[in-house]
């Protein structure tokens, strides 16, 4: 089932929640849930271009996730490294361009170099755009953007009187991406959790009970089907 540009979301963002609970339900370590989650990442990312979704953004690691145990953080970092290494060729061949958003400075050098590598490798792809939010927090992103904006004002490159609601987005990590049309959060929690705060001002939200490692292409197609029936007014009235 392919969405048409008129009815389907162009940009879908995912808060992939529930990996830990998925593992705990089975009496297994949380990392096993993250591994199962990584398999779903592959399935959903591959499905996107086939379903007419041009941009997909996934929340892989938040600025708050450092509070988890050292074992879990190290396991997740190793999973991200492995994902980039094993998926690079497939993503290249699928026509998917990979980007990262978030503050890279706290990530280790090996991971950062893999991130740079896959971004460069896929830079000419245009069929689908995968953005991975890694050490990402919406407030942190706005703070970093504001710092850059303030520097431009201080250096005389930006007139403060010209600042309007189109200015800040140019400084955000997502400056080359359209805003998400749809944000999907799995696992039954109905929270934004500091994800794409500025960009999701007019996004539609879907909160589904399914845990991320159980979230299949079928669930995704069902949500995309519902999206076509939504009446998006962006603060205006029905035409
Ligand atoms: C939230 O579930 C999930 C995360 C913090 C990590 C998301 C990571 C993946 C899906 C792994 C693979 C990602 C890539 C890009 C390869 P949780 O641990 O908070 O679950 P819980 O709420 O049930 O504890």
PDB file of C-alpha atoms and ligand atoms in Angstrom:
ATOM      1  CA  UNK A   1       0.000   0.000   0.000  1.00  0.00           C
ATOM      2  CA  UNK A   2       1.654   3.199  -1.149  1.00  0.00           C
ATOM      3  CA  UNK A   3       0.498   6.541   0.221  1.00  0.00           C
ATOM      4  CA  UNK A   4      -0.209   9.297  -2.241  1.00  0.00           C
ATOM      5  CA  UNK A   5       1.515  12.633  -1.632  1.00  0.00           C
ATOM      6  CA  UNK A   6      -1.953  14.172  -1.053  1.00  0.00           C
ATOM      7  CA  UNK A   7      -2.970  11.804   1.748  1.00  0.00           C
ATOM      8  CA  UNK A   8       0.206  10.309   3.185  1.00  0.00           C
ATOM      9  CA  UNK A   9       2.664  11.881   5.622  1.00  0.00           C
ATOM     10  CA  UNK A  10       5.870  13.019   3.970  1.00  0.00           C
ATOM     11  CA  UNK A  11       7.822  12.907   7.222  1.00  0.00           C
ATOM     12  CA  UNK A  12       7.192  10.388  10.008  1.00  0.00           C
ATOM     13  CA  UNK A  13       9.097  10.518  13.315  1.00  0.00           C
ATOM     14  CA  UNK A  14       9.255   7.645  15.801  1.00  0.00           C
ATOM     15  CA  UNK A  15       9.709   7.550  19.561  1.00  0.00           C
ATOM     16  CA  UNK A  16      10.731   3.904  19.804  1.00  0.00           C
ATOM     17  CA  UNK A  17       9.703   3.091  23.342  1.00  0.00           C
ATOM     18  CA  UNK A  18       9.257  -0.217  25.151  1.00  0.00           C
ATOM     19  CA  UNK A  19      12.451  -2.166  24.443  1.00  0.00           C
ATOM     20  CA  UNK A  20      13.221  -2.575  28.145  1.00  0.00           C
ATOM     21  CA  UNK A  21       9.735  -3.787  29.040  1.00  0.00           C
ATOM     22  CA  UNK A  22       9.760  -6.181  26.088  1.00  0.00           C
ATOM     23  CA  UNK A  23      12.892  -7.841  27.494  1.00  0.00           C
ATOM     24  CA  UNK A  24      11.759  -7.730  31.136  1.00  0.00           C
ATOM     25  CA  UNK A  25       8.485  -9.473  30.195  1.00  0.00           C
ATOM     26  CA  UNK A  26      10.657 -12.341  28.964  1.00  0.00           C
ATOM     27  CA  UNK A  27      12.951 -12.268  32.000  1.00  0.00           C
ATOM     28  CA  UNK A  28      15.852 -11.197  29.780  1.00  0.00           C
ATOM     29  CA  UNK A  29      18.364  -8.333  30.064  1.00  0.00           C
ATOM     30  CA  UNK A  30      17.211  -4.962  28.730  1.00  0.00           C
ATOM     31  CA  UNK A  31      19.873  -5.018  26.027  1.00  0.00           C
ATOM     32  CA  UNK A  32      18.119  -7.931  24.394  1.00  0.00           C
ATOM     33  CA  UNK A  33      15.102  -5.665  23.982  1.00  0.00           C
ATOM     34  CA  UNK A  34      17.267  -3.033  22.309  1.00  0.00           C
ATOM     35  CA  UNK A  35      18.656  -5.670  19.956  1.00  0.00           C
ATOM     36  CA  UNK A  36      15.138  -6.750  19.034  1.00  0.00           C
ATOM     37  CA  UNK A  37      14.341  -3.047  18.594  1.00  0.00           C
ATOM     38  CA  UNK A  38      17.210  -2.655  16.143  1.00  0.00           C
ATOM     39  CA  UNK A  39      15.653  -5.366  13.935  1.00  0.00           C
ATOM     40  CA  UNK A  40      12.443  -3.327  13.800  1.00  0.00           C
ATOM     41  CA  UNK A  41      14.431  -0.253  12.857  1.00  0.00           C
ATOM     42  CA  UNK A  42      15.656  -2.164   9.788  1.00  0.00           C
ATOM     43  CA  UNK A  43      12.145  -3.315   8.872  1.00  0.00           C
ATOM     44  CA  UNK A  44      10.496   0.097   9.280  1.00  0.00           C
ATOM     45  CA  UNK A  45      13.277   2.066   7.568  1.00  0.00           C
ATOM     46  CA  UNK A  46      13.164  -0.309   4.609  1.00  0.00           C
ATOM     47  CA  UNK A  47       9.371   0.014   4.406  1.00  0.00           C
ATOM     48  CA  UNK A  48       9.362   3.830   4.317  1.00  0.00           C
ATOM     49  CA  UNK A  49      10.238   4.457   0.656  1.00  0.00           C
ATOM     50  CA  UNK A  50       7.966   1.583  -0.384  1.00  0.00           C
ATOM     51  CA  UNK A  51       5.096   3.212   1.521  1.00  0.00           C
ATOM     52  CA  UNK A  52       5.728   6.664   0.099  1.00  0.00           C
ATOM     53  CA  UNK A  53       7.288   8.104   3.265  1.00  0.00           C
ATOM     54  CA  UNK A  54      10.115  10.354   2.134  1.00  0.00           C
ATOM     55  CA  UNK A  55      11.559  11.316   5.545  1.00  0.00           C
ATOM     56  CA  UNK A  56      11.826   9.104   8.625  1.00  0.00           C
ATOM     57  CA  UNK A  57      13.339  10.242  11.904  1.00  0.00           C
ATOM     58  CA  UNK A  58      14.012   7.912  14.816  1.00  0.00           C
ATOM     59  CA  UNK A  59      14.772   8.754  18.446  1.00  0.00           C
ATOM     60  CA  UNK A  60      17.659   6.403  19.241  1.00  0.00           C
ATOM     61  CA  UNK A  61      19.253   8.008  22.313  1.00  0.00           C
ATOM     62  CA  UNK A  62      18.215  11.081  24.274  1.00  0.00           C
ATOM     63  CA  UNK A  63      20.308  13.574  26.214  1.00  0.00           C
ATOM     64  CA  UNK A  64      18.620  12.078  29.302  1.00  0.00           C
ATOM     65  CA  UNK A  65      19.470   8.446  28.466  1.00  0.00           C
ATOM     66  CA  UNK A  66      22.985   8.859  29.935  1.00  0.00           C
ATOM     67  CA  UNK A  67      21.290   8.383  33.329  1.00  0.00           C
ATOM     68  CA  UNK A  68      20.862   4.662  32.580  1.00  0.00           C
ATOM     69  CA  UNK A  69      23.346   2.102  33.885  1.00  0.00           C
ATOM     70  CA  UNK A  70      26.807   2.073  32.384  1.00  0.00           C
ATOM     71  CA  UNK A  71      26.124  -1.414  31.003  1.00  0.00           C
ATOM     72  CA  UNK A  72      22.993  -0.312  29.178  1.00  0.00           C
ATOM     73  CA  UNK A  73      24.586   2.865  27.790  1.00  0.00           C
ATOM     74  CA  UNK A  74      27.665   0.952  26.578  1.00  0.00           C
ATOM     75  CA  UNK A  75      25.431  -1.748  25.062  1.00  0.00           C
ATOM     76  CA  UNK A  76      23.370   0.836  23.192  1.00  0.00           C
ATOM     77  CA  UNK A  77      26.489   2.595  21.877  1.00  0.00           C
ATOM     78  CA  UNK A  78      27.837  -0.718  20.649  1.00  0.00           C
ATOM     79  CA  UNK A  79      24.475  -1.425  18.967  1.00  0.00           C
ATOM     80  CA  UNK A  80      24.594   1.923  17.171  1.00  0.00           C
ATOM     81  CA  UNK A  81      28.140   1.215  15.953  1.00  0.00           C
ATOM     82  CA  UNK A  82      27.107  -2.221  14.719  1.00  0.00           C
ATOM     83  CA  UNK A  83      23.957  -0.881  13.044  1.00  0.00           C
ATOM     84  CA  UNK A  84      25.971   1.657  11.043  1.00  0.00           C
ATOM     85  CA  UNK A  85      28.587  -0.933  10.066  1.00  0.00           C
ATOM     86  CA  UNK A  86      26.118  -3.611   9.008  1.00  0.00           C
ATOM     87  CA  UNK A  87      23.479  -1.383   7.383  1.00  0.00           C
ATOM     88  CA  UNK A  88      25.614   1.121   5.462  1.00  0.00           C
ATOM     89  CA  UNK A  89      25.734  -0.843   2.212  1.00  0.00           C
ATOM     90  CA  UNK A  90      22.033  -1.763   2.265  1.00  0.00           C
ATOM     91  CA  UNK A  91      20.987   1.824   2.974  1.00  0.00           C
ATOM     92  CA  UNK A  92      23.227   3.037   0.178  1.00  0.00           C
ATOM     93  CA  UNK A  93      21.676   0.564  -2.251  1.00  0.00           C
ATOM     94  CA  UNK A  94      18.147   1.375  -1.062  1.00  0.00           C
ATOM     95  CA  UNK A  95      18.719   5.024  -1.970  1.00  0.00           C
ATOM     96  CA  UNK A  96      18.464   6.201   1.633  1.00  0.00           C
ATOM     97  CA  UNK A  97      20.400   9.224   2.833  1.00  0.00           C
ATOM     98  CA  UNK A  98      21.423   9.014   6.488  1.00  0.00           C
ATOM     99  CA  UNK A  99      21.815  12.008   8.785  1.00  0.00           C
ATOM    100  CA  UNK A 100      22.251  12.412  12.526  1.00  0.00           C
ATOM    101  CA  UNK A 101      20.843  15.072  14.801  1.00  0.00           C
ATOM    102  CA  UNK A 102      21.852  15.748  18.394  1.00  0.00           C
ATOM    103  CA  UNK A 103      25.025  16.822  20.140  1.00  0.00           C
ATOM    104  CA  UNK A 104      27.869  14.651  18.840  1.00  0.00           C
ATOM    105  CA  UNK A 105      30.508  16.026  21.200  1.00  0.00           C
ATOM    106  CA  UNK A 106      29.698  13.595  24.008  1.00  0.00           C
ATOM    107  CA  UNK A 107      29.817  10.528  21.747  1.00  0.00           C
ATOM    108  CA  UNK A 108      32.993   8.498  21.454  1.00  0.00           C
ATOM    109  CA  UNK A 109      35.404   9.068  18.581  1.00  0.00           C
ATOM    110  CA  UNK A 110      34.819   5.670  16.945  1.00  0.00           C
ATOM    111  CA  UNK A 111      31.045   6.165  16.804  1.00  0.00           C
ATOM    112  CA  UNK A 112      31.448   9.732  15.549  1.00  0.00           C
ATOM    113  CA  UNK A 113      33.715   8.594  12.778  1.00  0.00           C
ATOM    114  CA  UNK A 114      31.204   5.904  11.714  1.00  0.00           C
ATOM    115  CA  UNK A 115      28.448   8.545  11.745  1.00  0.00           C
ATOM    116  CA  UNK A 116      30.513  10.869   9.531  1.00  0.00           C
ATOM    117  CA  UNK A 117      31.300   7.922   7.257  1.00  0.00           C
ATOM    118  CA  UNK A 118      27.715   6.837   6.617  1.00  0.00           C
ATOM    119  CA  UNK A 119      26.580  10.439   6.145  1.00  0.00           C
ATOM    120  CA  UNK A 120      29.261  10.943   3.474  1.00  0.00           C
ATOM    121  CA  UNK A 121      28.628   7.542   1.866  1.00  0.00           C
ATOM    122  CA  UNK A 122      24.896   8.167   1.416  1.00  0.00           C
ATOM    123  CA  UNK A 123      25.064  11.931   0.789  1.00  0.00           C
ATOM    124  CA  UNK A 124      23.927  11.611  -2.832  1.00  0.00           C
ATOM    125  CA  UNK A 125      20.873   9.463  -2.097  1.00  0.00           C
ATOM    126  CA  UNK A 126      17.484  11.098  -2.538  1.00  0.00           C
ATOM    127  CA  UNK A 127      14.875   8.304  -2.423  1.00  0.00           C
ATOM    128  CA  UNK A 128      14.440   8.402   1.339  1.00  0.00           C
ATOM    129  CA  UNK A 129      15.950  10.424   4.200  1.00  0.00           C
ATOM    130  CA  UNK A 130      16.695   8.648   7.467  1.00  0.00           C
ATOM    131  CA  UNK A 131      17.550  10.882  10.408  1.00  0.00           C
ATOM    132  CA  UNK A 132      18.828   9.259  13.586  1.00  0.00           C
ATOM    133  CA  UNK A 133      18.511  11.326  16.755  1.00  0.00           C
ATOM    134  CA  UNK A 134      21.534  10.377  18.870  1.00  0.00           C
ATOM    135  CA  UNK A 135      22.326  12.221  22.089  1.00  0.00           C
ATOM    136  CA  UNK A 136      19.397  14.381  21.083  1.00  0.00           C
ATOM    137  CA  UNK A 137      17.139  16.529  23.256  1.00  0.00           C
ATOM    138  CA  UNK A 138      14.739  19.151  21.938  1.00  0.00           C
ATOM    139  CA  UNK A 139      15.637  21.708  24.618  1.00  0.00           C
ATOM    140  CA  UNK A 140      19.346  21.055  24.140  1.00  0.00           C
ATOM    141  CA  UNK A 141      18.928  21.544  20.372  1.00  0.00           C
ATOM    142  CA  UNK A 142      17.093  24.867  20.894  1.00  0.00           C
ATOM    143  CA  UNK A 143      19.778  25.989  23.372  1.00  0.00           C
ATOM    144  CA  UNK A 144      22.606  25.124  20.946  1.00  0.00           C
ATOM    145  CA  UNK A 145      20.729  26.850  18.099  1.00  0.00           C
ATOM    146  CA  UNK A 146      20.182  29.953  20.236  1.00  0.00           C
ATOM    147  CA  UNK A 147      23.877  30.083  21.056  1.00  0.00           C
ATOM    148  CA  UNK A 148      24.755  30.071  17.336  1.00  0.00           C
ATOM    149  CA  UNK A 149      22.100  32.681  16.621  1.00  0.00           C
ATOM    150  CA  UNK A 150      23.416  34.905  19.442  1.00  0.00           C
ATOM    151  CA  UNK A 151      26.942  34.580  18.058  1.00  0.00           C
ATOM    152  CA  UNK A 152      25.706  35.773  14.655  1.00  0.00           C
ATOM    153  CA  UNK A 153      24.002  38.754  16.288  1.00  0.00           C
ATOM    154  CA  UNK A 154      27.147  39.564  18.300  1.00  0.00           C
ATOM    155  CA  UNK A 155      29.281  39.349  15.146  1.00  0.00           C
ATOM    156  CA  UNK A 156      26.912  41.642  13.253  1.00  0.00           C
ATOM    157  CA  UNK A 157      25.850  38.916  10.801  1.00  0.00           C
ATOM    158  CA  UNK A 158      22.235  38.934  11.981  1.00  0.00           C
ATOM    159  CA  UNK A 159      19.999  41.905  12.733  1.00  0.00           C
ATOM    160  CA  UNK A 160      18.041  41.104  15.935  1.00  0.00           C
ATOM    161  CA  UNK A 161      15.079  43.095  14.564  1.00  0.00           C
ATOM    162  CA  UNK A 162      14.850  40.632  11.661  1.00  0.00           C
ATOM    163  CA  UNK A 163      14.354  37.606  13.964  1.00  0.00           C
ATOM    164  CA  UNK A 164      10.990  35.946  13.457  1.00  0.00           C
ATOM    165  CA  UNK A 165       9.681  32.382  13.617  1.00  0.00           C
ATOM    166  CA  UNK A 166      11.557  31.450  10.443  1.00  0.00           C
ATOM    167  CA  UNK A 167      14.929  32.378  11.946  1.00  0.00           C
ATOM    168  CA  UNK A 168      15.507  29.793  14.681  1.00  0.00           C
ATOM    169  CA  UNK A 169      14.710  26.774  12.438  1.00  0.00           C
ATOM    170  CA  UNK A 170      17.688  27.741  10.286  1.00  0.00           C
ATOM    171  CA  UNK A 171      19.941  27.118  13.313  1.00  0.00           C
ATOM    172  CA  UNK A 172      18.344  23.835  14.415  1.00  0.00           C
ATOM    173  CA  UNK A 173      19.989  20.453  13.700  1.00  0.00           C
ATOM    174  CA  UNK A 174      17.007  19.718  11.440  1.00  0.00           C
ATOM    175  CA  UNK A 175      17.453  22.828   9.264  1.00  0.00           C
ATOM    176  CA  UNK A 176      17.425  20.806   6.032  1.00  0.00           C
ATOM    177  CA  UNK A 177      14.386  18.676   6.948  1.00  0.00           C
ATOM    178  CA  UNK A 178      10.675  19.385   6.628  1.00  0.00           C
ATOM    179  CA  UNK A 179       8.728  19.343   9.918  1.00  0.00           C
ATOM    180  CA  UNK A 180       7.306  15.924  10.807  1.00  0.00           C
ATOM    181  CA  UNK A 181       3.702  15.400   9.692  1.00  0.00           C
ATOM    182  CA  UNK A 182       3.239  12.475  12.037  1.00  0.00           C
ATOM    183  CA  UNK A 183       4.942  11.403  15.278  1.00  0.00           C
ATOM    184  CA  UNK A 184       4.397   7.817  16.414  1.00  0.00           C
ATOM    185  CA  UNK A 185       5.211   6.719  19.969  1.00  0.00           C
ATOM    186  CA  UNK A 186       5.045   3.060  20.887  1.00  0.00           C
ATOM    187  CA  UNK A 187       4.509   1.309  24.238  1.00  0.00           C
ATOM    188  CA  UNK A 188       1.460   3.136  25.567  1.00  0.00           C
ATOM    189  CA  UNK A 189       3.113   6.234  27.038  1.00  0.00           C
ATOM    190  CA  UNK A 190       1.580   9.535  25.885  1.00  0.00           C
ATOM    191  CA  UNK A 191       4.527  11.905  26.219  1.00  0.00           C
ATOM    192  CA  UNK A 192       6.761  13.882  23.857  1.00  0.00           C
ATOM    193  CA  UNK A 193       9.894  13.303  25.986  1.00  0.00           C
ATOM    194  CA  UNK A 194      11.838  16.278  24.632  1.00  0.00           C
ATOM    195  CA  UNK A 195      11.637  15.075  21.004  1.00  0.00           C
ATOM    196  CA  UNK A 196      11.490  17.588  18.113  1.00  0.00           C
ATOM    197  CA  UNK A 197       9.868  20.222  20.343  1.00  0.00           C
ATOM    198  CA  UNK A 198       9.967  23.086  17.861  1.00  0.00           C
ATOM    199  CA  UNK A 199       9.418  20.982  14.752  1.00  0.00           C
ATOM    200  CA  UNK A 200       6.332  19.083  15.938  1.00  0.00           C
ATOM    201  CA  UNK A 201       4.217  22.183  16.631  1.00  0.00           C
ATOM    202  CA  UNK A 202       1.639  21.017  14.056  1.00  0.00           C
ATOM    203  CA  UNK A 203       2.432  17.316  13.868  1.00  0.00           C
ATOM    204  CA  UNK A 204      -0.249  14.694  14.265  1.00  0.00           C
ATOM    205  CA  UNK A 205       0.454  12.242  17.097  1.00  0.00           C
ATOM    206  CA  UNK A 206      -0.241   8.522  17.332  1.00  0.00           C
ATOM    207  CA  UNK A 207       0.324   6.777  20.648  1.00  0.00           C
ATOM    208  CA  UNK A 208       0.124   3.015  20.250  1.00  0.00           C
ATOM    209  CA  UNK A 209       0.249   0.337  22.967  1.00  0.00           C
ATOM    210  CA  UNK A 210       2.548  -2.006  21.029  1.00  0.00           C
ATOM    211  CA  UNK A 211       6.104  -2.215  22.410  1.00  0.00           C
ATOM    212  CA  UNK A 212       8.707  -1.129  19.828  1.00  0.00           C
ATOM    213  CA  UNK A 213      10.223  -4.632  19.314  1.00  0.00           C
ATOM    214  CA  UNK A 214       6.701  -5.852  18.399  1.00  0.00           C
ATOM    215  CA  UNK A 215       5.940  -2.947  16.072  1.00  0.00           C
ATOM    216  CA  UNK A 216       5.722  -4.328  12.540  1.00  0.00           C
ATOM    217  CA  UNK A 217       5.312  -2.931   9.074  1.00  0.00           C
ATOM    218  CA  UNK A 218       1.660  -4.016   9.382  1.00  0.00           C
ATOM    219  CA  UNK A 219       1.128  -1.715  12.410  1.00  0.00           C
ATOM    220  CA  UNK A 220       2.819   1.089  10.489  1.00  0.00           C
ATOM    221  CA  UNK A 221       0.586   0.604   7.435  1.00  0.00           C
ATOM    222  CA  UNK A 222      -2.503   0.680   9.642  1.00  0.00           C
ATOM    223  CA  UNK A 223      -1.445   4.050  11.121  1.00  0.00           C
ATOM    224  CA  UNK A 224      -0.626   5.446   7.679  1.00  0.00           C
ATOM    225  CA  UNK A 225      -4.091   4.399   6.536  1.00  0.00           C
ATOM    226  CA  UNK A 226      -5.681   6.383   9.396  1.00  0.00           C
ATOM    227  CA  UNK A 227      -3.529   9.446   8.674  1.00  0.00           C
ATOM    228  CA  UNK A 228      -5.357  10.064   5.393  1.00  0.00           C
ATOM    229  CA  UNK A 229      -8.585  10.671   7.334  1.00  0.00           C
ATOM    230  CA  UNK A 230      -7.152  13.356   9.588  1.00  0.00           C
ATOM    231  CA  UNK A 231      -8.265  16.931   9.074  1.00  0.00           C
ATOM    232  CA  UNK A 232      -5.114  19.062   9.366  1.00  0.00           C
ATOM    233  CA  UNK A 233      -5.963  22.750   9.698  1.00  0.00           C
ATOM    234  CA  UNK A 234      -2.676  24.237  11.035  1.00  0.00           C
ATOM    235  CA  UNK A 235      -4.652  26.632  13.208  1.00  0.00           C
ATOM    236  CA  UNK A 236      -6.946  27.713  10.376  1.00  0.00           C
ATOM    237  CA  UNK A 237     -10.496  26.666   9.557  1.00  0.00           C
ATOM    238  CA  UNK A 238     -11.714  23.926   7.249  1.00  0.00           C
ATOM    239  CA  UNK A 239     -11.475  24.990   3.586  1.00  0.00           C
TER     240      UNK A 239
HETATM  241  C1  LIG B   1      13.330   3.218  24.616  1.00  0.00           C
HETATM  242  O1  LIG B   1      12.941   2.006  25.214  1.00  0.00           O
HETATM  243  C2  LIG B   1      14.371   2.968  23.644  1.00  0.00           C
HETATM  244  C3  LIG B   1      15.624   3.495  23.704  1.00  0.00           C
HETATM  245  C4  LIG B   1      16.091   4.385  24.768  1.00  0.00           C
HETATM  246  C5  LIG B   1      16.617   3.136  22.686  1.00  0.00           C
HETATM  247  C6  LIG B   1      16.128   3.027  21.289  1.00  0.00           C
HETATM  248  C7  LIG B   1      17.055   2.144  20.590  1.00  0.00           C
HETATM  249  C8  LIG B   1      16.746   1.184  19.721  1.00  0.00           C
HETATM  250  C9  LIG B   1      15.396   0.921  19.173  1.00  0.00           C
HETATM  251  C10 LIG B   1      17.851   0.304  19.346  1.00  0.00           C
HETATM  252  C11 LIG B   1      18.300   0.354  17.992  1.00  0.00           C
HETATM  253  C12 LIG B   1      18.444   1.675  17.353  1.00  0.00           C
HETATM  254  C13 LIG B   1      19.218   1.839  16.277  1.00  0.00           C
HETATM  255  C14 LIG B   1      19.301   3.161  15.597  1.00  0.00           C
HETATM  256  C15 LIG B   1      20.014   0.748  15.741  1.00  0.00           C
HETATM  257  P1  LIG B   1      13.166   1.843  26.780  1.00  0.00           P
HETATM  258  O2  LIG B   1      14.467   1.210  26.993  1.00  0.00           O
HETATM  259  O3  LIG B   1      12.966   3.170  27.446  1.00  0.00           O
HETATM  260  O4  LIG B   1      12.002   0.860  27.125  1.00  0.00           O
HETATM  261  P2  LIG B   1      11.178   0.814  28.492  1.00  0.00           P
HETATM  262  O5  LIG B   1      10.415   2.127  28.575  1.00  0.00           O
HETATM  263  O6  LIG B   1      10.275  -0.350  28.280  1.00  0.00           O
HETATM  264  O7  LIG B   1      12.166   0.629  29.599  1.00  0.00           O
END
